[in-house]
C-alpha atoms as a PDB file:
ATOM      1  CA  MET A   1     188.628  90.420 169.765  1.00  0.00           C
ATOM      2  CA  HIS A   2     185.493  88.716 168.474  1.00  0.00           C
ATOM      3  CA  SER A   3     186.211  89.622 164.837  1.00  0.00           C
ATOM      4  CA  ASN A   4     189.102  87.130 164.724  1.00  0.00           C
ATOM      5  CA  SER A   5     186.941  84.273 165.953  1.00  0.00           C
ATOM      6  CA  PHE A   6     184.372  84.790 163.182  1.00  0.00           C
ATOM      7  CA  LYS A   7     185.154  82.679 160.124  1.00  0.00           C
ATOM      8  CA  ASN A   8     183.640  83.380 156.752  1.00  0.00           C
ATOM      9  CA  PRO A   9     182.420  80.042 155.270  1.00  0.00           C
ATOM     10  CA  ARG A  10     183.162  81.214 151.727  1.00  0.00           C
ATOM     11  CA  SER A  11     186.797  81.939 152.462  1.00  0.00           C
ATOM     12  CA  SER A  12     187.689  78.433 153.663  1.00  0.00           C
ATOM     13  CA  SER A  13     190.845  76.932 152.232  1.00  0.00           C
ATOM     14  CA  LEU A  14     188.947  73.775 151.257  1.00  0.00           C
ATOM     15  CA  SER A  15     186.707  75.529 148.730  1.00  0.00           C
ATOM     16  CA  PHE A  16     189.722  77.453 147.348  1.00  0.00           C
ATOM     17  CA  THR A  17     191.662  74.244 146.831  1.00  0.00           C
ATOM     18  CA  ALA A  18     188.681  72.633 145.159  1.00  0.00           C
ATOM     19  CA  LEU A  19     188.350  75.584 142.777  1.00  0.00           C
ATOM     20  CA  SER A  20     192.037  76.132 142.062  1.00  0.00           C
ATOM     21  CA  GLY A  21     193.344  72.561 142.234  1.00  0.00           C
ATOM     22  CA  VAL A  22     193.861  70.206 139.331  1.00  0.00           C
ATOM     23  CA  ARG A  23     191.233  67.730 140.500  1.00  0.00           C
ATOM     24  CA  VAL A  24     187.652  68.903 140.116  1.00  0.00           C
ATOM     25  CA  SER A  25     184.748  67.886 142.325  1.00  0.00           C
ATOM     26  CA  PRO A  26     182.938  64.720 141.167  1.00  0.00           C
ATOM     27  CA  SER A  27     179.769  66.658 140.324  1.00  0.00           C
ATOM     28  CA  ILE A  28     181.549  68.484 137.509  1.00  0.00           C
ATOM     29  CA  SER A  29     183.718  66.211 135.383  1.00  0.00           C
ATOM     30  CA  ALA A  30     186.565  67.463 133.223  1.00  0.00           C
ATOM     31  CA  ARG A  31     184.739  66.517 130.023  1.00  0.00           C
ATOM     32  CA  ASP A  32     181.794  68.791 130.909  1.00  0.00           C
ATOM     33  CA  MET A  33     183.999  71.842 131.371  1.00  0.00           C
ATOM     34  CA  ALA A  34     185.297  74.078 128.578  1.00  0.00           C
ATOM     35  CA  PRO A  35     189.029  73.732 127.851  1.00  0.00           C
ATOM     36  CA  LYS A  36     191.162  76.369 129.596  1.00  0.00           C
ATOM     37  CA  PRO A  37     193.103  78.628 127.195  1.00  0.00           C
ATOM     38  CA  PRO A  38     196.914  78.449 127.469  1.00  0.00           C
ATOM     39  CA  SER A  39     198.696  80.813 129.837  1.00  0.00           C
ATOM     40  CA  THR A  40     200.261  83.945 128.358  1.00  0.00           C
ATOM     41  CA  GLY A  41     203.307  83.978 130.618  1.00  0.00           C
ATOM     42  CA  LEU A  42     202.302  87.345 132.052  1.00  0.00           C
ATOM     43  CA  PHE A  43     201.290  87.692 135.693  1.00  0.00           C
ATOM     44  CA  VAL A  44     198.274  89.869 134.861  1.00  0.00           C
ATOM     45  CA  GLY A  45     195.404  89.535 132.460  1.00  0.00           C
ATOM     46  CA  LEU A  46     192.727  87.041 131.550  1.00  0.00           C
ATOM     47  CA  ASN A  47     194.983  84.027 130.944  1.00  0.00           C
ATOM     48  CA  LYS A  48     197.712  85.027 133.406  1.00  0.00           C
ATOM     49  CA  GLY A  49     200.256  82.590 134.744  1.00  0.00           C
ATOM     50  CA  HIS A  50     203.585  80.955 134.220  1.00  0.00           C
ATOM     51  CA  ILE A  51     203.742  78.675 131.179  1.00  0.00           C
ATOM     52  CA  VAL A  52     204.083  75.040 132.265  1.00  0.00           C
ATOM     53  CA  THR A  53     203.732  71.651 130.583  1.00  0.00           C
ATOM     54  CA  LYS A  54     200.829  69.636 131.990  1.00  0.00           C
ATOM     55  CA  LYS A  55     201.856  66.411 133.696  1.00  0.00           C
ATOM     56  CA  GLU A  56     199.930  63.443 132.319  1.00  0.00           C
ATOM     57  CA  LEU A  57     198.605  61.446 135.277  1.00  0.00           C
ATOM     58  CA  PRO A  58     197.673  57.752 135.033  1.00  0.00           C
ATOM     59  CA  ALA A  59     193.992  56.859 135.436  1.00  0.00           C
ATOM     60  CA  ARG A  60     192.946  56.233 139.005  1.00  0.00           C
ATOM     61  CA  PRO A  61     190.517  53.495 140.086  1.00  0.00           C
ATOM     62  CA  SER A  62     188.261  56.193 141.537  1.00  0.00           C
ATOM     63  CA  ASP A  63     187.813  57.637 138.046  1.00  0.00           C
ATOM     64  CA  ARG A  64     185.681  54.597 137.204  1.00  0.00           C
ATOM     65  CA  LYS A  65     183.221  55.381 140.017  1.00  0.00           C
ATOM     66  CA  GLY A  66     179.628  55.171 138.898  1.00  0.00           C
ATOM     67  CA  LYS A  67     180.244  53.216 135.716  1.00  0.00           C
ATOM     68  CA  THR A  68     178.307  49.944 135.629  1.00  0.00           C
ATOM     69  CA  SER A  69     180.243  46.908 134.488  1.00  0.00           C
ATOM     70  CA  LYS A  70     179.010  44.612 131.687  1.00  0.00           C
ATOM     71  CA  ARG A  71     178.166  41.861 134.154  1.00  0.00           C
ATOM     72  CA  VAL A  72     176.120  44.107 136.461  1.00  0.00           C
ATOM     73  CA  HIS A  73     174.298  45.533 133.433  1.00  0.00           C
ATOM     74  CA  PHE A  74     173.520  41.990 132.172  1.00  0.00           C
ATOM     75  CA  VAL A  75     172.290  40.825 135.611  1.00  0.00           C
ATOM     76  CA  ARG A  76     170.049  43.874 136.044  1.00  0.00           C
ATOM     77  CA  ASN A  77     168.520  43.364 132.587  1.00  0.00           C
ATOM     78  CA  LEU A  78     167.927  39.685 133.357  1.00  0.00           C
ATOM     79  CA  ILE A  79     166.191  40.522 136.660  1.00  0.00           C
ATOM     80  CA  ARG A  80     164.059  43.144 134.904  1.00  0.00           C
ATOM     81  CA  GLU A  81     163.094  40.551 132.288  1.00  0.00           C
ATOM     82  CA  VAL A  82     162.151  37.896 134.889  1.00  0.00           C
ATOM     83  CA  ALA A  83     160.570  40.053 137.594  1.00  0.00           C
ATOM     84  CA  GLY A  84     158.998  42.721 135.414  1.00  0.00           C
ATOM     85  CA  PHE A  85     158.081  46.185 136.666  1.00  0.00           C
ATOM     86  CA  ALA A  86     157.148  47.318 140.171  1.00  0.00           C
ATOM     87  CA  PRO A  87     153.503  48.473 140.615  1.00  0.00           C
ATOM     88  CA  TYR A  88     154.529  52.151 140.818  1.00  0.00           C
ATOM     89  CA  GLU A  89     156.543  51.765 137.582  1.00  0.00           C
ATOM     90  CA  LYS A  90     153.465  50.298 135.879  1.00  0.00           C
ATOM     91  CA  ARG A  91     151.429  53.250 137.056  1.00  0.00           C
ATOM     92  CA  ILE A  92     154.057  55.674 135.697  1.00  0.00           C
ATOM     93  CA  THR A  93     153.940  53.927 132.295  1.00  0.00           C
ATOM     94  CA  GLU A  94     150.126  54.130 132.255  1.00  0.00           C
ATOM     95  CA  LEU A  95     150.273  57.861 133.032  1.00  0.00           C
ATOM     96  CA  LEU A  96     152.858  58.365 130.266  1.00  0.00           C
ATOM     97  CA  LYS A  97     150.620  56.465 127.802  1.00  0.00           C
ATOM     98  CA  VAL A  98     147.758  58.950 128.341  1.00  0.00           C
ATOM     99  CA  GLY A  99     150.172  61.891 128.148  1.00  0.00           C
ATOM    100  CA  LYS A 100     150.236  62.897 131.831  1.00  0.00           C
ATOM    101  CA  ASP A 101     153.971  63.455 132.133  1.00  0.00           C
ATOM    102  CA  LYS A 102     153.702  65.885 135.059  1.00  0.00           C
ATOM    103  CA  ARG A 103     151.517  63.460 137.045  1.00  0.00           C
ATOM    104  CA  ALA A 104     153.973  60.638 136.273  1.00  0.00           C
ATOM    105  CA  LEU A 105     156.789  62.807 137.632  1.00  0.00           C
ATOM    106  CA  LYS A 106     154.841  63.512 140.825  1.00  0.00           C
ATOM    107  CA  VAL A 107     154.126  59.798 141.387  1.00  0.00           C
ATOM    108  CA  ALA A 108     157.784  58.956 140.802  1.00  0.00           C
ATOM    109  CA  LYS A 109     158.959  61.742 143.128  1.00  0.00           C
ATOM    110  CA  ARG A 110     156.662  60.549 145.905  1.00  0.00           C
ATOM    111  CA  LYS A 111     157.936  56.977 145.569  1.00  0.00           C
ATOM    112  CA  LEU A 112     161.640  57.702 145.031  1.00  0.00           C
ATOM    113  CA  GLY A 113     162.148  60.732 147.242  1.00  0.00           C
ATOM    114  CA  THR A 114     164.024  63.224 145.057  1.00  0.00           C
ATOM    115  CA  HIS A 115     163.160  65.233 141.947  1.00  0.00           C
ATOM    116  CA  LYS A 116     166.367  64.095 140.184  1.00  0.00           C
ATOM    117  CA  ARG A 117     165.626  60.382 140.739  1.00  0.00           C
ATOM    118  CA  ALA A 118     162.026  60.935 139.647  1.00  0.00           C
ATOM    119  CA  LYS A 119     163.087  62.622 136.387  1.00  0.00           C
ATOM    120  CA  LYS A 120     165.509  59.774 135.691  1.00  0.00           C
ATOM    121  CA  LYS A 121     162.829  57.136 136.353  1.00  0.00           C
ATOM    122  CA  ARG A 122     160.267  58.930 134.168  1.00  0.00           C
ATOM    123  CA  GLU A 123     162.807  59.096 131.353  1.00  0.00           C
ATOM    124  CA  GLU A 124     163.638  55.387 131.838  1.00  0.00           C
ATOM    125  CA  MET A 125     159.924  54.469 131.695  1.00  0.00           C
ATOM    126  CA  SER A 126     159.359  56.612 128.592  1.00  0.00           C
ATOM    127  CA  ASN A 127     162.306  54.836 126.919  1.00  0.00           C
ATOM    128  CA  VAL A 128     160.746  51.469 127.820  1.00  0.00           C
ATOM    129  CA  LEU A 129     157.452  52.604 126.284  1.00  0.00           C
ATOM    130  CA  ARG A 130     159.228  53.814 123.150  1.00  0.00           C
ATOM    131  CA  LYS A 131     160.975  50.444 122.790  1.00  0.00           C
ATOM    132  CA  MET A 132     157.704  48.571 123.369  1.00  0.00           C
ATOM    133  CA  ARG A 133     156.015  50.667 120.649  1.00  0.00           C
ATOM    134  CA  ALA A 134     158.919  50.146 118.260  1.00  0.00           C
ATOM    135  CA  GLY A 135     158.964  46.398 118.999  1.00  0.00           C
ATOM    136  CA  GLY A 136     155.156  46.168 118.812  1.00  0.00           C
ATOM    137  CA  ALA A 137     155.022  47.983 115.477  1.00  0.00           C
ATOM    138  CA  GLY A 138     157.543  45.488 114.036  1.00  0.00           C
ATOM    139  CA  ASP A 139     155.453  42.510 115.190  1.00  0.00           C
ATOM    140  CA  LYS A 140     152.217  43.824 113.608  1.00  0.00           C
ATOM    141  CA  LYS A 141     153.799  44.009 110.148  1.00  0.00           C
ATOM    142  CA  LYS A 142     154.596  40.256 110.099  1.00  0.00           C
END
């Protein structure tokens, strides 16, 4: 019949494996999750399951994904120092100076495409401003 051909997207084996497997999806890292309480040895209840000793796995190269190396960090800082800020970044800093955080976010979102990237850029620019103010205040005292 037709009922057998229909497949519920929520009951796919892939999502079950991702939820029940040892490895967690990259969006949620193991350090962000709360530690799981030990199993009771009973097959029912909140912490049900057979008591086992966790196997300690060696670190994989894929675990380093997303971490910038020292060299890349240095090169990016050097380029930032030489080239300065892009025009849209200068505009964001000007908006942040006058206290228009929401407008700065809108400008960043329009230029970068996503809300998440825009929030990150706004935070980066506000950190730059904070450092400039801290550095500027130190120079005035001399």
